[in-house]
Amino acid sequence: MSKIFKIYSQVWRWPGDMGWHFVTLPKNLSADIKKVGKRYGAGFVKVKVTVGKSTWVTALFPHKESESYLLSIKQNIRKKEGIWENDKIKASFVLEK
């Protein structure tokens, strides 16, 4: 069975016109993910995420500035779950193969 990672983090908006929203993973989780996660492309790691009652497959983005990974929160998920910029959310995810 795959390890379930759990986070509680603040949602923030990427600067610019696109409106991307992310949470930054804690550094200690990022170290674990780097050890066991299958990376592709520019270091992305495929994950299956659950926030509230919503589950989807996405990728963690490596983020040099935080020395961690970013988890994007899609617009349809934010609407469905009532998530806004600066909200703190609980999320869980497993690494996909």
PDB file of C-alpha atoms in Angstrom:
ATOM      1  CA  MET A   1       0.000   0.000   0.000  1.00  0.00           C
ATOM      2  CA  SER A   2       1.253   3.474  -0.867  1.00  0.00           C
ATOM      3  CA  LYS A   3       2.189   5.911   1.863  1.00  0.00           C
ATOM      4  CA  ILE A   4      -0.433   8.601   2.445  1.00  0.00           C
ATOM      5  CA  PHE A   5       1.062  12.068   2.834  1.00  0.00           C
ATOM      6  CA  LYS A   6      -1.021  14.635   4.752  1.00  0.00           C
ATOM      7  CA  ILE A   7      -0.579  18.392   4.771  1.00  0.00           C
ATOM      8  CA  TYR A   8      -2.213  21.460   6.282  1.00  0.00           C
ATOM      9  CA  SER A   9      -1.113  24.508   4.337  1.00  0.00           C
ATOM     10  CA  GLN A  10      -2.170  27.964   3.162  1.00  0.00           C
ATOM     11  CA  VAL A  11      -3.458  28.501  -0.374  1.00  0.00           C
ATOM     12  CA  TRP A  12      -1.672  31.225  -2.302  1.00  0.00           C
ATOM     13  CA  ARG A  13      -2.017  32.671  -5.790  1.00  0.00           C
ATOM     14  CA  TRP A  14       0.825  32.671  -8.309  1.00  0.00           C
ATOM     15  CA  PRO A  15       1.621  36.234  -9.458  1.00  0.00           C
ATOM     16  CA  GLY A  16       0.285  36.994 -12.913  1.00  0.00           C
ATOM     17  CA  ASP A  17      -2.886  36.823 -14.942  1.00  0.00           C
ATOM     18  CA  MET A  18      -3.488  33.067 -14.994  1.00  0.00           C
ATOM     19  CA  GLY A  19      -4.876  32.718 -11.477  1.00  0.00           C
ATOM     20  CA  TRP A  20      -3.040  29.512 -10.536  1.00  0.00           C
ATOM     21  CA  HIS A  21      -3.447  28.626  -6.852  1.00  0.00           C
ATOM     22  CA  PHE A  22      -1.040  26.443  -4.890  1.00  0.00           C
ATOM     23  CA  VAL A  23      -0.103  25.138  -1.493  1.00  0.00           C
ATOM     24  CA  THR A  24       3.563  24.668  -0.630  1.00  0.00           C
ATOM     25  CA  LEU A  25       4.509  21.320   0.853  1.00  0.00           C
ATOM     26  CA  PRO A  26       6.559  21.232   4.056  1.00  0.00           C
ATOM     27  CA  LYS A  27      10.268  20.683   3.399  1.00  0.00           C
ATOM     28  CA  ASN A  28      10.362  17.465   5.439  1.00  0.00           C
ATOM     29  CA  LEU A  29       7.758  15.870   3.140  1.00  0.00           C
ATOM     30  CA  SER A  30       9.626  17.072   0.087  1.00  0.00           C
ATOM     31  CA  ALA A  31      12.738  15.188   1.165  1.00  0.00           C
ATOM     32  CA  ASP A  32      10.689  11.972   1.483  1.00  0.00           C
ATOM     33  CA  ILE A  33       9.047  12.528  -1.904  1.00  0.00           C
ATOM     34  CA  LYS A  34      12.410  13.090  -3.595  1.00  0.00           C
ATOM     35  CA  LYS A  35      13.598   9.737  -2.223  1.00  0.00           C
ATOM     36  CA  VAL A  36      10.634   7.627  -3.357  1.00  0.00           C
ATOM     37  CA  GLY A  37       8.689   9.635  -5.950  1.00  0.00           C
ATOM     38  CA  LYS A  38       8.980   8.803  -9.632  1.00  0.00           C
ATOM     39  CA  ARG A  39       9.920  12.085 -11.304  1.00  0.00           C
ATOM     40  CA  TYR A  40       9.339  13.068 -14.907  1.00  0.00           C
ATOM     41  CA  GLY A  41       9.827  16.115 -17.111  1.00  0.00           C
ATOM     42  CA  ALA A  42      11.266  18.989 -15.093  1.00  0.00           C
ATOM     43  CA  GLY A  43      11.047  17.036 -11.818  1.00  0.00           C
ATOM     44  CA  PHE A  44       7.265  16.720 -11.583  1.00  0.00           C
ATOM     45  CA  VAL A  45       5.851  13.960  -9.364  1.00  0.00           C
ATOM     46  CA  LYS A  46       2.455  12.436 -10.230  1.00  0.00           C
ATOM     47  CA  VAL A  47       0.059  12.232  -7.256  1.00  0.00           C
ATOM     48  CA  LYS A  48      -3.547  11.400  -6.429  1.00  0.00           C
ATOM     49  CA  VAL A  49      -4.876  14.154  -4.146  1.00  0.00           C
ATOM     50  CA  THR A  50      -7.907  14.442  -1.872  1.00  0.00           C
ATOM     51  CA  VAL A  51      -9.203  17.738  -0.495  1.00  0.00           C
ATOM     52  CA  GLY A  52     -12.571  17.569   1.239  1.00  0.00           C
ATOM     53  CA  LYS A  53     -14.796  15.325  -0.893  1.00  0.00           C
ATOM     54  CA  SER A  54     -12.796  15.933  -4.085  1.00  0.00           C
ATOM     55  CA  THR A  55     -10.125  13.585  -5.458  1.00  0.00           C
ATOM     56  CA  TRP A  56      -8.056  14.140  -8.596  1.00  0.00           C
ATOM     57  CA  VAL A  57      -4.740  13.207 -10.213  1.00  0.00           C
ATOM     58  CA  THR A  58      -2.185  15.964 -10.739  1.00  0.00           C
ATOM     59  CA  ALA A  59       1.532  16.590 -10.386  1.00  0.00           C
ATOM     60  CA  LEU A  60       3.635  18.211  -7.710  1.00  0.00           C
ATOM     61  CA  PHE A  61       5.807  20.990  -9.134  1.00  0.00           C
ATOM     62  CA  PRO A  62       9.383  21.386  -7.885  1.00  0.00           C
ATOM     63  CA  HIS A  63       9.866  24.903  -6.484  1.00  0.00           C
ATOM     64  CA  LYS A  64      13.426  26.192  -6.066  1.00  0.00           C
ATOM     65  CA  GLU A  65      12.521  29.228  -3.950  1.00  0.00           C
ATOM     66  CA  SER A  66      10.927  27.144  -1.177  1.00  0.00           C
ATOM     67  CA  GLU A  67      13.194  24.129  -1.739  1.00  0.00           C
ATOM     68  CA  SER A  68      10.001  22.111  -1.784  1.00  0.00           C
ATOM     69  CA  TYR A  69       7.107  21.096  -4.024  1.00  0.00           C
ATOM     70  CA  LEU A  70       3.938  22.962  -4.956  1.00  0.00           C
ATOM     71  CA  LEU A  71       0.518  21.357  -5.192  1.00  0.00           C
ATOM     72  CA  SER A  72      -1.838  23.144  -7.581  1.00  0.00           C
ATOM     73  CA  ILE A  73      -5.471  23.480  -6.528  1.00  0.00           C
ATOM     74  CA  LYS A  74      -7.623  23.542  -9.662  1.00  0.00           C
ATOM     75  CA  GLN A  75     -10.325  26.168 -10.078  1.00  0.00           C
ATOM     76  CA  ASN A  76     -13.131  23.591 -10.221  1.00  0.00           C
ATOM     77  CA  ILE A  77     -11.881  22.034  -6.958  1.00  0.00           C
ATOM     78  CA  ARG A  78     -11.645  25.448  -5.278  1.00  0.00           C
ATOM     79  CA  LYS A  79     -15.213  26.243  -6.310  1.00  0.00           C
ATOM     80  CA  LYS A  80     -16.586  22.841  -5.290  1.00  0.00           C
ATOM     81  CA  GLU A  81     -14.829  22.898  -1.903  1.00  0.00           C
ATOM     82  CA  GLY A  82     -15.251  26.639  -1.209  1.00  0.00           C
ATOM     83  CA  ILE A  83     -11.511  27.319  -1.125  1.00  0.00           C
ATOM     84  CA  TRP A  84     -10.164  30.868  -1.416  1.00  0.00           C
ATOM     85  CA  GLU A  85      -6.729  32.462  -1.514  1.00  0.00           C
ATOM     86  CA  ASN A  86      -5.140  32.509   1.979  1.00  0.00           C
ATOM     87  CA  ASP A  87      -7.402  29.711   3.282  1.00  0.00           C
ATOM     88  CA  LYS A  88      -5.623  26.935   5.149  1.00  0.00           C
ATOM     89  CA  ILE A  89      -6.622  23.531   3.819  1.00  0.00           C
ATOM     90  CA  LYS A  90      -6.066  19.892   4.666  1.00  0.00           C
ATOM     91  CA  ALA A  91      -4.998  17.691   1.788  1.00  0.00           C
ATOM     92  CA  SER A  92      -3.824  14.118   1.506  1.00  0.00           C
ATOM     93  CA  PHE A  93      -2.080  12.479  -1.420  1.00  0.00           C
ATOM     94  CA  VAL A  94      -0.383   9.314  -2.567  1.00  0.00           C
ATOM     95  CA  LEU A  95       2.383   9.027  -5.126  1.00  0.00           C
ATOM     96  CA  GLU A  96       1.231   7.561  -8.444  1.00  0.00           C
ATOM     97  CA  LYS A  97       3.314   5.209 -10.569  1.00  0.00           C
TER      98      LYS A  97
END
